[in-house]
Amino acid sequence: MSKSKFQVIIVGGSIGGLTLAHCLRKARIDHIVLEKSSSPAPQIGASIGILPNGARVLDQLQLYDDIEGHIEPLSTATIGLPDGFSFSSSYPKIITQRFGFPIAFLDRQKLLEILYRSYPDHSKIRLGEKVTAIESTHDGATVITATGTVYRGHLVVGSDGVHSTVRQEIWSASERFGLVSQQERSSLTVEFRCIFGISTAIKGLNVGEQVNALFNGLTIVTIHGKGGRVYWFVIQKLGKKYTYPNCPRYTKRDMSVVAEELRNIQFYRGITFGKLWESRESASMTVLEENTLKTWYRNRLVLLGDSVHKMTPNIGQGANMAIEDAAALTNLLRRLLKIPGSSLPSNSQIEMLLHQYRELRYQRVQSIYRSSRFLVRFQARDGLLNVLLSRYYAPYAKDLPADMASKTIADGVMCDFLPPPKRSGDGWESYRTNGQTWGWRAQAAMYSLILAVLYAWIIRAPLDYLFSIPGKDIRGKLIIAFNEWLQLPNDKLAIVKEVVDHLHTASLLIDDIQDASRIRRGRTVAHDESLFGVAQTINAANYAYFLQQERLNEFGDPRAFHVFTQALLDLHRGQGMDLYWRDAVVCPTEEEYIRMVIYKTGGLFQLAVELMQIQSTTNTDFSGLVELLGMIFQIRDDYMNLQSGLYAEKKGLMEDLTEGKFSFPVIHSIHAAPENTELVDILKQRSEDQAVKIRAVQYMESTGSFRYCRETLGRLTERARSHVQELETFLGPNKGIHRILDLLDVQPPSERSCG
């Protein structure tokens, strides 16, 4: 047999397998592809990221022009965090400038279709040929398929994915000689699962952008491609670590159940996962296996792509590594087969070639696998360090993401026997590492960075603790509702929400200290000694005030600082009045109470609306409506604290009585019978005794104070609705404010549902 008849059998018509077929054809090396599917390009709902290192090889193979017609280069990545904070990075655009090729995504099905259609001899790509047995011979290998067909070749390449038949044969052959351990056979692990899919265009998701929404144990990533097509994946941390193949397998029903659980999660500017799910064209659910295996070959069998190195989709390098594998293996084969005067390669020559292939690829793939392993955990905020990095370092990392990505791209392998692409950039040379790892200086810098991050976290940890416990978010709802009239751009609206959220949360931290509270939103208060302590919590609250004052620099209008300062003054005036009445045991009049509410609760409502009006062309006076909403909210809050079991769970049973607070029903009850000091005496006790507090509530019931609360709320709500309707006559309808008023509606106890 002449050396021109050296035959490569490629098991698996994957992206790596078909790329290898193209590479071998260019190198004039005989080959055949055996693909178990009857279709060359099945639709499983997956997308594929093509990065410059993969694009460069595809360009050499004259495939990239076709691919380019189906992609939209990414220019921006937005990262959102659970507390509502978000930031953007232009690293995708920087990558394009550095390397001449963009970061882009397309349907996996489309890429397979291009690879198959562009291959000139389809007789060499055998569909419907599932490999059932592989036998090594003294000078090659025999492959048998389910159809009974026998194929003979000199090298078998397993590009058949994570469930690789070729890998299983390599392990079996190695095991007979004790060359592969049980530890390696169990080294593919699973800690995450993924729903991946493709959806039609969704309003608000702009072409060329990527969204990374990071939650605790959950990541939602969307890539907005050609024509607005949305490629997405949702990654969740599993409750335990599995070892392949003993890991979960998911049905379509399983996927639907999980999707329903995630339906209401907002991942970007009010867009929910439910919208993504409803717009889907296709979707699948799977576990995410991880590892780079140590054994890549045995005898005349060798592995490529996911069959030997499996990484999560976060880094987008899985397919690109398989493309590089194909180029690297072809380079080595071509050199071996071009040796003058040699016949077909011997077993020892093939052994040496496969050893070179493994040595050439292992270190690079392992480095990228480690980056992938870090990124999936970072984006799922898995562990304290990743929580800290995502919140306190990543937003200020500037070009570091682009620099890190550049180093993984620049060392990519090309076909060394084909001309390099005409398109290029200086990043290929300037970011090449040649496999060098970080030195001690870089490690020291990283440790310093982590230390700095830890200090940043410590400063605002009490704030973030409270942010992590969902509240009623009435202020957020109010901002969205008023924006139906004021129409702020999203970036300015985000600043308003952040400022108000931080001031409100900071005031709660201080309020809990001043009231000696034990529970906030059903959890231990931040200032508890088991958490952050009083001093650290006070500092965090003060820090929040100045942090948001600085944030207003981005608002672009000096009037914002006056509005902000006035809100802080009002907040502290109102709190001062409330504290004085409590500590001096002085019962205010109803009018004094209302003034306190306008300062304290209404102050943050006014802050939100006045900041919005600075950026709006609408000059309507909303102060009357905002004051009414503040009064309704606070009186309802006072009422529910003494009447609602849910409030008992979230804040403590009748906690206002333990605090000695002169709330609205308490004030009415005292003035209803000023000669009776029973209620005042109970307030002085600051009692935690449930029987004492129930006696106080019964007394207030006897003075008609809870009925009076409901009647007052009814009158205020009627005034507010009338005010809204008047505004709607010239500003247009506002369903949001009506929904807020519906939400704040209070029914008598007999009418409230027991469920």
Short mmCIF file of N, CA and C in Angstrom, two decimals, residues 59-174:
data_model
loop_
_atom_site.label_atom_id
_atom_site.label_comp_id
_atom_site.label_asym_id
_atom_site.label_seq_id
_atom_site.Cartn_x
_atom_site.Cartn_y
_atom_site.Cartn_z
N ASP A 59 -11.10 30.37 8.19
CA ASP A 59 -10.77 31.27 7.09
C ASP A 59 -9.72 30.63 6.18
N GLN A 60 -8.74 29.96 6.77
CA GLN A 60 -7.73 29.25 5.97
C GLN A 60 -8.38 28.18 5.09
N LEU A 61 -9.45 27.57 5.62
CA LEU A 61 -10.15 26.50 4.89
C LEU A 61 -11.19 27.05 3.92
N GLN A 62 -11.22 28.38 3.77
CA GLN A 62 -12.14 29.07 2.86
C GLN A 62 -13.61 28.84 3.23
N LEU A 63 -13.87 28.77 4.52
CA LEU A 63 -15.22 28.56 5.03
C LEU A 63 -15.80 29.80 5.71
N TYR A 64 -14.93 30.71 6.12
CA TYR A 64 -15.38 31.79 7.00
C TYR A 64 -16.28 32.79 6.28
N ASP A 65 -16.06 33.01 4.99
CA ASP A 65 -16.91 33.96 4.26
C ASP A 65 -18.37 33.53 4.32
N ASP A 66 -18.61 32.22 4.18
CA ASP A 66 -19.97 31.70 4.26
C ASP A 66 -20.53 31.87 5.68
N ILE A 67 -19.70 31.57 6.66
CA ILE A 67 -20.11 31.71 8.06
C ILE A 67 -20.44 33.16 8.38
N GLU A 68 -19.65 34.08 7.85
CA GLU A 68 -19.81 35.50 8.16
C GLU A 68 -21.17 36.03 7.76
N GLY A 69 -21.78 35.40 6.77
CA GLY A 69 -23.11 35.83 6.35
C GLY A 69 -24.20 35.50 7.35
N HIS A 70 -23.86 34.71 8.36
CA HIS A 70 -24.87 34.27 9.34
C HIS A 70 -24.58 34.78 10.75
N ILE A 71 -23.60 35.65 10.89
CA ILE A 71 -23.23 36.11 12.23
C ILE A 71 -23.36 37.63 12.34
N GLU A 72 -23.46 38.08 13.57
CA GLU A 72 -23.44 39.51 13.88
C GLU A 72 -22.36 39.70 14.94
N PRO A 73 -21.27 40.39 14.60
CA PRO A 73 -20.19 40.55 15.57
C PRO A 73 -20.67 41.20 16.86
N LEU A 74 -20.22 40.69 17.98
CA LEU A 74 -20.54 41.30 19.27
C LEU A 74 -19.70 42.55 19.48
N SER A 75 -20.30 43.56 20.09
CA SER A 75 -19.56 44.79 20.38
C SER A 75 -19.57 45.13 21.87
N THR A 76 -20.62 44.70 22.57
CA THR A 76 -20.78 45.09 23.98
C THR A 76 -21.27 43.91 24.80
N ALA A 77 -20.77 43.82 26.02
CA ALA A 77 -21.28 42.84 26.98
C ALA A 77 -21.76 43.58 28.22
N THR A 78 -22.96 43.26 28.67
CA THR A 78 -23.52 43.86 29.88
C THR A 78 -23.62 42.80 30.96
N ILE A 79 -23.17 43.15 32.15
CA ILE A 79 -23.19 42.23 33.28
C ILE A 79 -24.10 42.80 34.35
N GLY A 80 -25.09 42.02 34.77
CA GLY A 80 -26.03 42.46 35.80
C GLY A 80 -25.91 41.59 37.04
N LEU A 81 -26.11 42.20 38.21
CA LEU A 81 -25.96 41.51 39.49
C LEU A 81 -27.30 41.47 40.24
N PRO A 82 -27.43 40.60 41.23
CA PRO A 82 -28.72 40.44 41.91
C PRO A 82 -29.25 41.69 42.58
N ASP A 83 -28.38 42.60 42.99
CA ASP A 83 -28.86 43.81 43.68
C ASP A 83 -29.30 44.90 42.71
N GLY A 84 -29.35 44.57 41.41
CA GLY A 84 -29.77 45.54 40.41
C GLY A 84 -28.64 46.32 39.79
N PHE A 85 -27.46 46.22 40.36
CA PHE A 85 -26.29 46.91 39.80
C PHE A 85 -25.88 46.24 38.49
N SER A 86 -25.52 47.04 37.50
CA SER A 86 -25.05 46.48 36.22
C SER A 86 -23.96 47.37 35.65
N PHE A 87 -23.18 46.78 34.78
CA PHE A 87 -22.13 47.54 34.11
C PHE A 87 -21.88 46.91 32.74
N SER A 88 -21.24 47.68 31.88
CA SER A 88 -20.99 47.21 30.51
C SER A 88 -19.51 47.18 30.21
N SER A 89 -19.15 46.31 29.28
CA SER A 89 -17.77 46.18 28.85
C SER A 89 -17.74 46.14 27.33
N SER A 90 -16.75 46.80 26.75
CA SER A 90 -16.60 46.78 25.29
C SER A 90 -15.56 45.75 24.87
N TYR A 91 -15.30 44.74 25.72
CA TYR A 91 -14.23 43.79 25.39
C TYR A 91 -14.48 43.05 24.07
N PRO A 92 -15.75 42.73 23.66
CA PRO A 92 -15.90 42.08 22.36
C PRO A 92 -15.39 42.94 21.20
N LYS A 93 -15.66 44.24 21.27
CA LYS A 93 -15.19 45.15 20.22
C LYS A 93 -13.67 45.24 20.22
N ILE A 94 -13.07 45.27 21.42
CA ILE A 94 -11.60 45.32 21.53
C ILE A 94 -10.98 44.08 20.91
N ILE A 95 -11.58 42.92 21.14
CA ILE A 95 -11.06 41.67 20.56
C ILE A 95 -11.05 41.75 19.04
N THR A 96 -12.13 42.26 18.47
CA THR A 96 -12.20 42.40 17.00
C THR A 96 -11.07 43.29 16.49
N GLN A 97 -10.83 44.39 17.17
CA GLN A 97 -9.77 45.31 16.76
C GLN A 97 -8.39 44.67 16.87
N ARG A 98 -8.20 43.84 17.86
CA ARG A 98 -6.88 43.25 18.09
C ARG A 98 -6.57 42.09 17.14
N PHE A 99 -7.61 41.36 16.72
CA PHE A 99 -7.35 40.11 16.00
C PHE A 99 -7.92 40.07 14.59
N GLY A 100 -8.71 41.05 14.21
CA GLY A 100 -9.24 41.07 12.86
C GLY A 100 -10.46 40.20 12.66
N PHE A 101 -10.80 39.39 13.64
CA PHE A 101 -12.00 38.55 13.61
C PHE A 101 -12.82 38.87 14.86
N PRO A 102 -14.16 38.83 14.74
CA PRO A 102 -14.99 39.16 15.90
C PRO A 102 -15.30 37.94 16.77
N ILE A 103 -15.86 38.22 17.93
CA ILE A 103 -16.55 37.18 18.70
C ILE A 103 -17.98 37.15 18.17
N ALA A 104 -18.43 36.00 17.73
CA ALA A 104 -19.76 35.93 17.12
C ALA A 104 -20.39 34.56 17.37
N PHE A 105 -21.71 34.52 17.29
CA PHE A 105 -22.45 33.28 17.53
C PHE A 105 -23.39 33.01 16.36
N LEU A 106 -23.62 31.74 16.11
CA LEU A 106 -24.60 31.31 15.14
C LEU A 106 -25.16 29.96 15.56
N ASP A 107 -26.20 29.50 14.86
CA ASP A 107 -26.77 28.18 15.17
C ASP A 107 -25.71 27.10 14.96
N ARG A 108 -25.60 26.19 15.89
CA ARG A 108 -24.72 25.03 15.69
C ARG A 108 -25.14 24.29 14.42
N GLN A 109 -26.45 24.18 14.22
CA GLN A 109 -26.96 23.51 13.03
C GLN A 109 -26.46 24.18 11.75
N LYS A 110 -26.45 25.52 11.74
CA LYS A 110 -26.01 26.25 10.55
C LYS A 110 -24.53 26.01 10.27
N LEU A 111 -23.70 26.01 11.32
CA LEU A 111 -22.27 25.77 11.11
C LEU A 111 -22.03 24.36 10.58
N LEU A 112 -22.73 23.36 11.13
CA LEU A 112 -22.59 21.99 10.62
C LEU A 112 -23.03 21.91 9.16
N GLU A 113 -24.10 22.62 8.86
CA GLU A 113 -24.61 22.64 7.48
C GLU A 113 -23.56 23.22 6.52
N ILE A 114 -22.91 24.30 6.94
CA ILE A 114 -21.87 24.92 6.11
C ILE A 114 -20.69 23.97 5.94
N LEU A 115 -20.26 23.35 7.02
CA LEU A 115 -19.13 22.41 6.95
C LEU A 115 -19.44 21.24 6.03
N TYR A 116 -20.67 20.75 6.10
CA TYR A 116 -21.06 19.60 5.26
C TYR A 116 -21.23 20.02 3.81
N ARG A 117 -21.98 21.11 3.59
CA ARG A 117 -22.27 21.55 2.23
C ARG A 117 -21.01 21.95 1.47
N SER A 118 -20.04 22.54 2.20
CA SER A 118 -18.82 23.02 1.55
C SER A 118 -17.83 21.91 1.25
N TYR A 119 -18.06 20.73 1.81
CA TYR A 119 -17.14 19.62 1.54
C TYR A 119 -17.49 19.04 0.17
N PRO A 120 -16.53 18.96 -0.75
CA PRO A 120 -16.87 18.64 -2.14
C PRO A 120 -17.28 17.20 -2.42
N ASP A 121 -16.90 16.24 -1.58
CA ASP A 121 -17.17 14.83 -1.87
C ASP A 121 -17.96 14.22 -0.72
N HIS A 122 -19.30 14.25 -0.83
CA HIS A 122 -20.13 13.76 0.26
C HIS A 122 -20.06 12.26 0.44
N SER A 123 -19.48 11.55 -0.53
CA SER A 123 -19.33 10.10 -0.36
C SER A 123 -18.35 9.78 0.77
N LYS A 124 -17.55 10.75 1.16
CA LYS A 124 -16.60 10.53 2.24
C LYS A 124 -17.17 10.89 3.61
N ILE A 125 -18.41 11.36 3.62
CA ILE A 125 -19.09 11.64 4.89
C ILE A 125 -20.30 10.71 4.95
N ARG A 126 -20.16 9.62 5.66
CA ARG A 126 -21.17 8.57 5.71
C ARG A 126 -22.14 8.83 6.86
N LEU A 127 -23.40 9.12 6.51
CA LEU A 127 -24.42 9.37 7.52
C LEU A 127 -25.11 8.07 7.91
N GLY A 128 -25.69 8.04 9.10
CA GLY A 128 -26.39 6.85 9.58
C GLY A 128 -25.46 5.69 9.87
N GLU A 129 -24.21 5.97 10.16
CA GLU A 129 -23.22 4.92 10.43
C GLU A 129 -22.77 5.00 11.89
N LYS A 130 -23.52 4.35 12.75
CA LYS A 130 -23.18 4.33 14.18
C LYS A 130 -22.11 3.29 14.44
N VAL A 131 -21.01 3.72 15.03
CA VAL A 131 -19.91 2.80 15.30
C VAL A 131 -20.27 1.93 16.50
N THR A 132 -20.14 0.60 16.31
CA THR A 132 -20.45 -0.34 17.39
C THR A 132 -19.22 -1.07 17.91
N ALA A 133 -18.16 -1.13 17.10
CA ALA A 133 -16.95 -1.83 17.55
C ALA A 133 -15.72 -1.26 16.86
N ILE A 134 -14.62 -1.25 17.60
CA ILE A 134 -13.33 -0.81 17.05
C ILE A 134 -12.29 -1.84 17.45
N GLU A 135 -11.54 -2.33 16.47
CA GLU A 135 -10.52 -3.34 16.75
C GLU A 135 -9.18 -2.84 16.23
N SER A 136 -8.18 -2.86 17.10
CA SER A 136 -6.83 -2.48 16.68
C SER A 136 -6.16 -3.67 15.99
N THR A 137 -5.41 -3.38 14.94
CA THR A 137 -4.63 -4.41 14.24
C THR A 137 -3.16 -4.05 14.33
N HIS A 138 -2.29 -4.90 13.76
CA HIS A 138 -0.85 -4.66 13.89
C HIS A 138 -0.40 -3.41 13.14
N ASP A 139 -1.16 -2.99 12.11
CA ASP A 139 -0.76 -1.80 11.36
C ASP A 139 -1.90 -0.81 11.14
N GLY A 140 -2.95 -0.91 11.93
CA GLY A 140 -4.06 0.01 11.76
C GLY A 140 -5.20 -0.30 12.70
N ALA A 141 -6.42 -0.07 12.22
CA ALA A 141 -7.61 -0.33 13.03
C ALA A 141 -8.79 -0.63 12.13
N THR A 142 -9.71 -1.41 12.66
CA THR A 142 -10.93 -1.75 11.95
C THR A 142 -12.12 -1.20 12.72
N VAL A 143 -13.01 -0.53 12.00
CA VAL A 143 -14.20 0.05 12.61
C VAL A 143 -15.43 -0.62 12.02
N ILE A 144 -16.33 -1.09 12.88
CA ILE A 144 -17.54 -1.76 12.44
C ILE A 144 -18.74 -0.92 12.87
N THR A 145 -19.70 -0.75 11.97
CA THR A 145 -20.87 0.07 12.27
C THR A 145 -22.12 -0.79 12.44
N ALA A 146 -23.21 -0.17 12.88
CA ALA A 146 -24.46 -0.88 13.13
C ALA A 146 -25.04 -1.48 11.86
N THR A 147 -24.66 -0.97 10.71
CA THR A 147 -25.15 -1.52 9.44
C THR A 147 -24.37 -2.76 9.03
N GLY A 148 -23.33 -3.11 9.80
CA GLY A 148 -22.50 -4.26 9.47
C GLY A 148 -21.33 -3.92 8.56
N THR A 149 -21.22 -2.66 8.18
CA THR A 149 -20.12 -2.24 7.31
C THR A 149 -18.81 -2.21 8.09
N VAL A 150 -17.74 -2.68 7.43
CA VAL A 150 -16.42 -2.71 8.05
C VAL A 150 -15.53 -1.69 7.35
N TYR A 151 -14.91 -0.82 8.13
CA TYR A 151 -14.00 0.19 7.58
C TYR A 151 -12.60 -0.07 8.15
N ARG A 152 -11.61 -0.02 7.27
CA ARG A 152 -10.23 -0.23 7.71
C ARG A 152 -9.41 1.03 7.44
N GLY A 153 -8.60 1.39 8.41
CA GLY A 153 -7.76 2.56 8.25
C GLY A 153 -6.50 2.45 9.07
N HIS A 154 -5.68 3.51 8.99
CA HIS A 154 -4.40 3.50 9.70
C HIS A 154 -4.44 4.34 10.97
N LEU A 155 -5.49 5.18 11.10
CA LEU A 155 -5.65 6.00 12.30
C LEU A 155 -7.14 6.27 12.49
N VAL A 156 -7.63 6.08 13.71
CA VAL A 156 -9.03 6.37 14.03
C VAL A 156 -9.07 7.57 14.97
N VAL A 157 -9.81 8.59 14.57
CA VAL A 157 -9.93 9.82 15.36
C VAL A 157 -11.33 9.89 15.96
N GLY A 158 -11.39 9.98 17.28
CA GLY A 158 -12.68 10.09 17.97
C GLY A 158 -13.09 11.53 18.15
N SER A 159 -13.96 12.00 17.27
CA SER A 159 -14.54 13.35 17.43
C SER A 159 -16.02 13.18 17.74
N ASP A 160 -16.31 12.17 18.56
CA ASP A 160 -17.69 11.75 18.81
C ASP A 160 -18.23 12.22 20.16
N GLY A 161 -17.70 13.33 20.65
CA GLY A 161 -18.31 14.02 21.78
C GLY A 161 -18.06 13.38 23.14
N VAL A 162 -18.76 13.92 24.13
CA VAL A 162 -18.50 13.54 25.52
C VAL A 162 -18.84 12.08 25.79
N HIS A 163 -19.77 11.51 25.02
CA HIS A 163 -20.14 10.10 25.20
C HIS A 163 -19.37 9.21 24.22
N SER A 164 -18.12 9.51 24.01
CA SER A 164 -17.30 8.94 22.94
C SER A 164 -17.14 7.42 23.00
N THR A 165 -17.46 6.77 21.88
CA THR A 165 -17.19 5.33 21.72
C THR A 165 -15.69 5.08 21.59
N VAL A 166 -15.01 5.97 20.88
CA VAL A 166 -13.56 5.81 20.68
C VAL A 166 -12.83 5.93 22.02
N ARG A 167 -13.26 6.87 22.86
CA ARG A 167 -12.62 7.01 24.17
C ARG A 167 -12.81 5.74 25.00
N GLN A 168 -14.00 5.17 24.91
CA GLN A 168 -14.26 3.95 25.67
C GLN A 168 -13.32 2.83 25.22
N GLU A 169 -13.07 2.74 23.92
CA GLU A 169 -12.16 1.71 23.40
C GLU A 169 -10.72 1.99 23.85
N ILE A 170 -10.33 3.27 23.86
CA ILE A 170 -8.98 3.64 24.34
C ILE A 170 -8.83 3.24 25.80
N TRP A 171 -9.84 3.52 26.62
CA TRP A 171 -9.79 3.15 28.03
C TRP A 171 -9.70 1.64 28.21
N SER A 172 -10.52 0.93 27.42
CA SER A 172 -10.51 -0.54 27.54
C SER A 172 -9.14 -1.10 27.17
N ALA A 173 -8.56 -0.58 26.08
CA ALA A 173 -7.24 -1.06 25.65
C ALA A 173 -6.17 -0.69 26.67
N SER A 174 -6.27 0.49 27.24
CA SER A 174 -5.27 0.94 28.21
C SER A 174 -5.40 0.18 29.53
#
